[in-house]
C-alpha positions as a Python dict, from the first residue, in 0.01 Angstrom:
ca = {
    (1, 'M'): (0, 0, 0),
    (2, 'E'): (-266, 72, -279),
    (3, 'R'): (-543, -98, -63),
    (4, 'K'): (-490, 152, 211),
    (5, 'K'): (-499, 449, -26),
    (6, 'L'): (-788, 296, -145),
    (7, 'Q'): (-916, 305, 195),
    (8, 'G'): (-840, 646, 234),
    (9, 'Y'): (-1014, 762, -43),
    (10, 'T'): (-1300, 582, 50),
    (11, 'L'): (-1333, 726, 418),
    (12, 'M'): (-1239, 1068, 264),
    (13, 'Y'): (-1539, 1031, 23),
    (14, 'L'): (-1760, 911, 260),
    (15, 'K'): (-1688, 1221, 533),
    (16, 'I'): (-1753, 1439, 188),
    (17, 'L'): (-2090, 1305, 132),
    (18, 'V'): (-2187, 1261, 478),
    (19, 'G'): (-2088, 1585, 523),
    (20, 'C'): (-2290, 1715, 225),
    (21, 'I'): (-2627, 1566, 360),
    (22, 'I'): (-2611, 1700, 684),
    (23, 'Y'): (-2522, 2074, 575),
    (24, 'S'): (-2805, 2045, 292),
    (25, 'A'): (-3058, 1937, 549),
    (26, 'S'): (-2935, 2213, 770),
    (27, 'F'): (-3012, 2473, 478),
    (28, 'R'): (-3346, 2297, 377),
    (29, 'F'): (-3541, 2250, 710),
    (30, 'F'): (-3385, 2478, 916),
    (31, 'I'): (-3215, 2779, 737),
    (32, 'Y'): (-3398, 2859, 370),
    (33, 'P'): (-3735, 2895, 552),
    (34, 'N'): (-3663, 3088, 834),
    (35, 'D'): (-3536, 3366, 572),
    (36, 'V'): (-3200, 3288, 737),
    (37, 'V'): (-2970, 3339, 418),
    (38, 'L'): (-2591, 3159, 429),
    (39, 'G'): (-2304, 3363, 368),
    (40, 'G'): (-2077, 3299, 41),
    (41, 'V'): (-2257, 3179, -275),
    (42, 'V'): (-2489, 3021, -196),
    (43, 'G'): (-2607, 3361, 24),
    (44, 'V'): (-2580, 3483, -357),
    (45, 'A'): (-2808, 3216, -484),
    (46, 'T'): (-3070, 3288, -182),
    (47, 'I'): (-3113, 3628, -251),
    (48, 'I'): (-3138, 3536, -645),
    (49, 'N'): (-3392, 3302, -554),
    (50, 'Y'): (-3623, 3530, -375),
    (51, 'L'): (-3609, 3759, -702),
    (52, 'T'): (-3663, 3500, -942),
    (53, 'D'): (-3740, 3173, -795),
    (54, 'L'): (-3442, 2981, -969),
    (55, 'P'): (-3362, 2738, -759),
    (56, 'V'): (-3042, 2771, -480),
    (57, 'G'): (-2879, 2452, -567),
    (58, 'I'): (-2848, 2524, -955),
    (59, 'M'): (-2730, 2850, -920),
    (60, 'T'): (-2488, 2779, -678),
    (61, 'I'): (-2367, 2501, -908),
    (62, 'V'): (-2378, 2751, -1148),
    (63, 'F'): (-2183, 3017, -994),
    (64, 'N'): (-1920, 2784, -851),
    (65, 'I'): (-1828, 2614, -1193),
    (66, 'P'): (-1605, 2898, -1303),
    (67, 'L'): (-1418, 2982, -1004),
    (68, 'F'): (-1329, 2592, -1039),
    (69, 'I'): (-1236, 2655, -1386),
    (70, 'F'): (-1069, 2941, -1323),
    (71, 'S'): (-817, 2758, -959),
    (72, 'W'): (-800, 2428, -1039),
    (73, 'K'): (-422, 2467, -1166),
    (74, 'Q'): (-427, 2702, -891),
    (75, 'F'): (-457, 2429, -579),
    (76, 'G'): (-433, 2111, -756),
    (77, 'L'): (-611, 1834, -902),
    (78, 'K'): (-675, 1661, -616),
    (79, 'F'): (-853, 1940, -393),
    (80, 'I'): (-1063, 2054, -700),
    (81, 'I'): (-1195, 1702, -755),
    (82, 'A'): (-1329, 1655, -365),
    (83, 'S'): (-1428, 2027, -373),
    (84, 'L'): (-1644, 1994, -676),
    (85, 'V'): (-1747, 1687, -541),
    (86, 'A'): (-1885, 1867, -209),
    (87, 'M'): (-2027, 2102, -436),
    (88, 'L'): (-2231, 1943, -631),
    (89, 'V'): (-2324, 1653, -406),
    (90, 'S'): (-2452, 1974, -154),
    (91, 'S'): (-2610, 2223, -440),
    (92, 'G'): (-2781, 1908, -555),
    (93, 'L'): (-2941, 1804, -210),
    (94, 'M'): (-3084, 2133, -151),
    (95, 'D'): (-3279, 2180, -444),
    (96, 'L'): (-3348, 1759, -401),
    (97, 'L'): (-3454, 1804, -47),
    (98, 'E'): (-3759, 2102, -116),
    (99, 'A'): (-3931, 1819, -227),
    (100, 'V'): (-3964, 1702, 112),
    (101, 'P'): (-4252, 1922, 287),
    (102, 'F'): (-4088, 1957, 645),
    (103, 'V'): (-3947, 2224, 853),
    (104, 'V'): (-3830, 2168, 1177),
    (105, 'T'): (-3891, 2507, 1362),
    (106, 'T'): (-4079, 2855, 1212),
    (107, 'D'): (-3889, 3018, 1522),
    (108, 'P'): (-3560, 3209, 1319),
    (109, 'L'): (-3402, 3219, 1661),
    (110, 'L'): (-3408, 2809, 1692),
    (111, 'A'): (-3339, 2838, 1357),
    (112, 'S'): (-3034, 3024, 1339),
    (113, 'T'): (-2895, 2821, 1635),
    (114, 'F'): (-2963, 2498, 1557),
    (115, 'G'): (-2925, 2527, 1199),
    (116, 'G'): (-2604, 2694, 1247),
    (117, 'A'): (-2452, 2420, 1486),
    (118, 'I'): (-2596, 2158, 1196),
    (119, 'K'): (-2414, 2336, 898),
    (120, 'G'): (-2121, 2356, 1112),
    (121, 'V'): (-2108, 1964, 1193),
    (122, 'G'): (-2162, 1921, 809),
    (123, 'L'): (-1909, 2154, 704),
    (124, 'G'): (-1624, 2066, 923),
    (125, 'L'): (-1673, 1667, 806),
    (126, 'I'): (-1614, 1839, 473),
    (127, 'Y'): (-1296, 2040, 567),
    (128, 'S'): (-1139, 1778, 781),
    (129, 'T'): (-1094, 1569, 422),
    (130, 'T'): (-914, 1910, 289),
    (131, 'A'): (-1228, 1952, 38),
    (132, 'T'): (-1425, 2285, 47),
    (133, 'V'): (-1784, 2336, -63),
    (134, 'G'): (-1657, 2627, -360),
    (135, 'G'): (-1778, 2954, -353),
    (136, 'T'): (-1626, 3235, -122),
    (137, 'D'): (-1364, 2975, -4),
    (138, 'I'): (-1167, 3002, -312),
    (139, 'I'): (-1217, 3329, -360),
    (140, 'A'): (-1061, 3384, 31),
    (141, 'K'): (-739, 3119, -62),
    (142, 'F'): (-649, 3380, -347),
    (143, 'L'): (-688, 3710, -177),
    (144, 'R'): (-463, 3510, 156),
    (145, 'R'): (-189, 3450, -142),
    (146, 'K'): (-192, 3821, -211),
    (147, 'Y'): (-282, 3963, 161),
    (148, 'Q'): (-72, 3705, 364),
    (149, 'H'): (-134, 3953, 683),
    (150, 'I'): (-452, 3926, 683),
    (151, 'N'): (-619, 3600, 846),
    (152, 'F'): (-806, 3345, 569),
    (153, 'S'): (-1152, 3380, 788),
    (154, 'T'): (-1109, 3749, 825),
    (155, 'F'): (-1181, 3707, 432),
    (156, 'I'): (-1441, 3452, 444),
    (157, 'L'): (-1615, 3733, 741),
    (158, 'A'): (-1609, 4032, 499),
    (159, 'M'): (-1708, 3865, 214),
    (160, 'D'): (-2008, 3694, 439),
    (161, 'V'): (-2122, 4035, 570),
    (162, 'V'): (-2150, 4220, 236),
    (163, 'I'): (-2399, 3963, 138),
    (164, 'F'): (-2614, 3977, 465),
    (165, 'L'): (-2607, 4381, 394),
    (166, 'I'): (-2751, 4312, 63),
    (167, 'F'): (-2957, 4044, 184),
    (168, 'A'): (-3129, 4301, 442),
    (169, 'L'): (-3124, 4642, 205),
    (170, 'L'): (-3293, 4473, -110),
    (171, 'F'): (-3558, 4314, 129),
    (172, 'G'): (-3625, 4534, 427),
    (173, 'K'): (-3538, 4236, 695),
    (174, 'L'): (-3251, 4331, 894),
    (175, 'D'): (-3364, 4102, 1137),
    (176, 'S'): (-3339, 3836, 950),
    (177, 'A'): (-2948, 3940, 845),
    (178, 'M'): (-2891, 3978, 1209),
    (179, 'Y'): (-3054, 3586, 1263),
    (180, 'S'): (-2774, 3520, 966),
    (181, 'A'): (-2507, 3677, 1180),
    (182, 'I'): (-2629, 3426, 1483),
    (183, 'C'): (-2560, 3148, 1239),
    (184, 'M'): (-2279, 3202, 1068),
    (185, 'F'): (-2087, 3290, 1411),
    (186, 'I'): (-2257, 2924, 1593),
    (187, 'T'): (-2164, 2767, 1235),
    (188, 'S'): (-1797, 2892, 1268),
    (189, 'Q'): (-1759, 2753, 1610),
    (190, 'V'): (-1878, 2414, 1538),
    (191, 'V'): (-1688, 2355, 1240),
    (192, 'D'): (-1364, 2459, 1489),
    (193, 'I'): (-1494, 2168, 1729),
    (194, 'V'): (-1514, 1903, 1434),
    (195, 'L'): (-1185, 2024, 1317),
    (196, 'Y'): (-974, 2068, 1618),
    (197, 'G'): (-1173, 1918, 1916),
    (198, 'A'): (-1287, 2117, 2204),
    (199, 'V'): (-1072, 2285, 2410),
    (200, 'N'): (-967, 2014, 2669),
    (201, 'S'): (-565, 2156, 2730),
    (202, 'K'): (-442, 2453, 2863),
    (203, 'V'): (-77, 2592, 2843),
    (204, 'C'): (40, 2700, 3114),
    (205, 'Y'): (431, 2919, 3173),
    (206, 'V'): (558, 2958, 3545),
    (207, 'I'): (783, 3267, 3590),
    (208, 'T'): (906, 3173, 3992),
    (209, 'D'): (1231, 3197, 4205),
    (210, 'E'): (1109, 2842, 4295),
    (211, 'S'): (1149, 2611, 3991),
    (212, 'A'): (1243, 2382, 4111),
    (213, 'A'): (987, 2292, 4363),
    (214, 'V'): (698, 2423, 4129),
    (215, 'K'): (852, 2132, 3870),
    (216, 'E'): (876, 1870, 4123),
    (217, 'A'): (476, 1915, 4254),
    (218, 'I'): (373, 1951, 3890),
    (219, 'T'): (537, 1566, 3796),
    (220, 'G'): (466, 1466, 4160),
    (221, 'K'): (107, 1584, 4211),
    (222, 'L'): (-14, 1605, 3887),
    (223, 'H'): (168, 1369, 3663),
    (224, 'R'): (286, 1550, 3369),
    (225, 'G'): (603, 1684, 3196),
    (226, 'V'): (768, 2038, 3249),
    (227, 'T'): (1010, 2166, 3020),
    (228, 'Y'): (1254, 2419, 3114),
    (229, 'I'): (1315, 2737, 2926),
    (230, 'H'): (1580, 2971, 3030),
    (231, 'G'): (1496, 3326, 3083),
    (232, 'E'): (1676, 3660, 3211),
    (233, 'G'): (1486, 3939, 3392),
    (234, 'A'): (1492, 4231, 3141),
    (235, 'W'): (1498, 4444, 3498),
    (236, 'S'): (1672, 4221, 3742),
    (237, 'G'): (1925, 4049, 3462),
    (238, 'Q'): (1854, 3754, 3698),
    (239, 'Q'): (1828, 3392, 3559),
    (240, 'K'): (1539, 3215, 3554),
    (241, 'N'): (1418, 2874, 3457),
    (242, 'I'): (1102, 2920, 3302),
    (243, 'I'): (871, 2666, 3339),
    (244, 'L'): (645, 2509, 3061),
    (245, 'C'): (382, 2243, 3057),
    (246, 'V'): (64, 2126, 2898),
    (247, 'I'): (-236, 2000, 3177),
    (248, 'K'): (-578, 1896, 3111),
    (249, 'R'): (-823, 2142, 3174),
    (250, 'N'): (-992, 2004, 3472),
    (251, 'Q'): (-609, 2005, 3632),
    (252, 'I'): (-581, 2411, 3601),
    (253, 'V'): (-723, 2516, 3947),
    (254, 'E'): (-510, 2251, 4121),
    (255, 'L'): (-216, 2377, 3980),
    (256, 'K'): (-303, 2743, 4076),
    (257, 'K'): (-300, 2595, 4414),
    (258, 'L'): (54, 2406, 4421),
    (259, 'V'): (163, 2726, 4244),
    (260, 'R'): (52, 2955, 4489),
    (261, 'E'): (155, 2738, 4747),
    (262, 'I'): (525, 2733, 4695),
    (263, 'D'): (574, 3058, 4492),
    (264, 'E'): (263, 3357, 4631),
    (265, 'K'): (497, 3586, 4389),
    (266, 'A'): (548, 3346, 4071),
    (267, 'F'): (358, 3476, 3757),
    (268, 'M'): (174, 3218, 3603),
    (269, 'I'): (38, 3255, 3228),
    (270, 'V'): (-253, 3019, 3104),
    (271, 'S'): (-400, 2947, 2748),
    (272, 'D'): (-559, 2736, 2546),
    (273, 'S'): (-477, 2455, 2315),
    (274, 'R'): (-640, 2322, 2074),
    (275, 'E'): (-442, 2010, 1911),
    (276, 'V'): (-142, 1846, 2179),
    (277, 'F'): (32, 1555, 2021),
    (278, 'G'): (205, 1323, 2240),
    (279, 'K'): (262, 1118, 2500),
    (280, 'G'): (-80, 1148, 2775),
    (281, 'F'): (-241, 1361, 2544),
    (282, 'T'): (-376, 1216, 2086),
    (283, 'H'): (-168, 1023, 1965),
    (284, 'I'): (5, 1181, 1663),
    (285, 'D'): (-115, 1029, 1298),
    (286, 'D'): (43, 1127, 1002),
    (287, 'E'): (-221, 1010, 777),
    (288, 'N'): (-447, 1292, 952),
}
């Protein structure tokens, strides 16, 4: 058990290290040289760097330390230690990589697009360990506890937008603020992909008077399981079996065809599913 626990911690901190390297490289070789500002504490540190020439990494650490001291009792020692390591390593690398005379591109759009994507990969690896790089992530956790009806991502977005606006107004760089918004959007999408994988499954509800025939078609031709949900038409009062099934994205066209052939009047709802665990999909791993 101890050996397994040690392996788990080793893998966790290895992910954090790799994530920090990728994140810091995206900042130093794509984002910063093209006047694209990040959100959060790094964004505030970047603004101060523009005003005073103080190192971004050091300023990020300075602003983060009080947040960690204030929050360590709230979120647990394991989270705080992992996040502190991620923050210190990523901030230190941001300043160390400044000594490398290398810039991938001087096109702000390319820098926002590819820099945002690479940053998303780095942050996704860090977030997958349940750690963060501090800053507005910690502030958002506090706000989320008080205002539970507002999404965590909404708090992050609001704080990032404020930083972008301050940057644009202080330096008159409206274009940079817009490029920053592009970078932020791409980063959030890539983080979701790293954490949850690409959307490759669909959840389907089929409401039909021919539920038995549709069920046989799905299980026999698509080789997917189905579940009956017992429902009742609010207007007609008729009892119905609503079919629930989860299928691969490339099977959706065939499912529509099957349902249409059996019952043209069927009502069908299709939505994306980020994660599906069970036979035929992803195996459930309790430790992840």
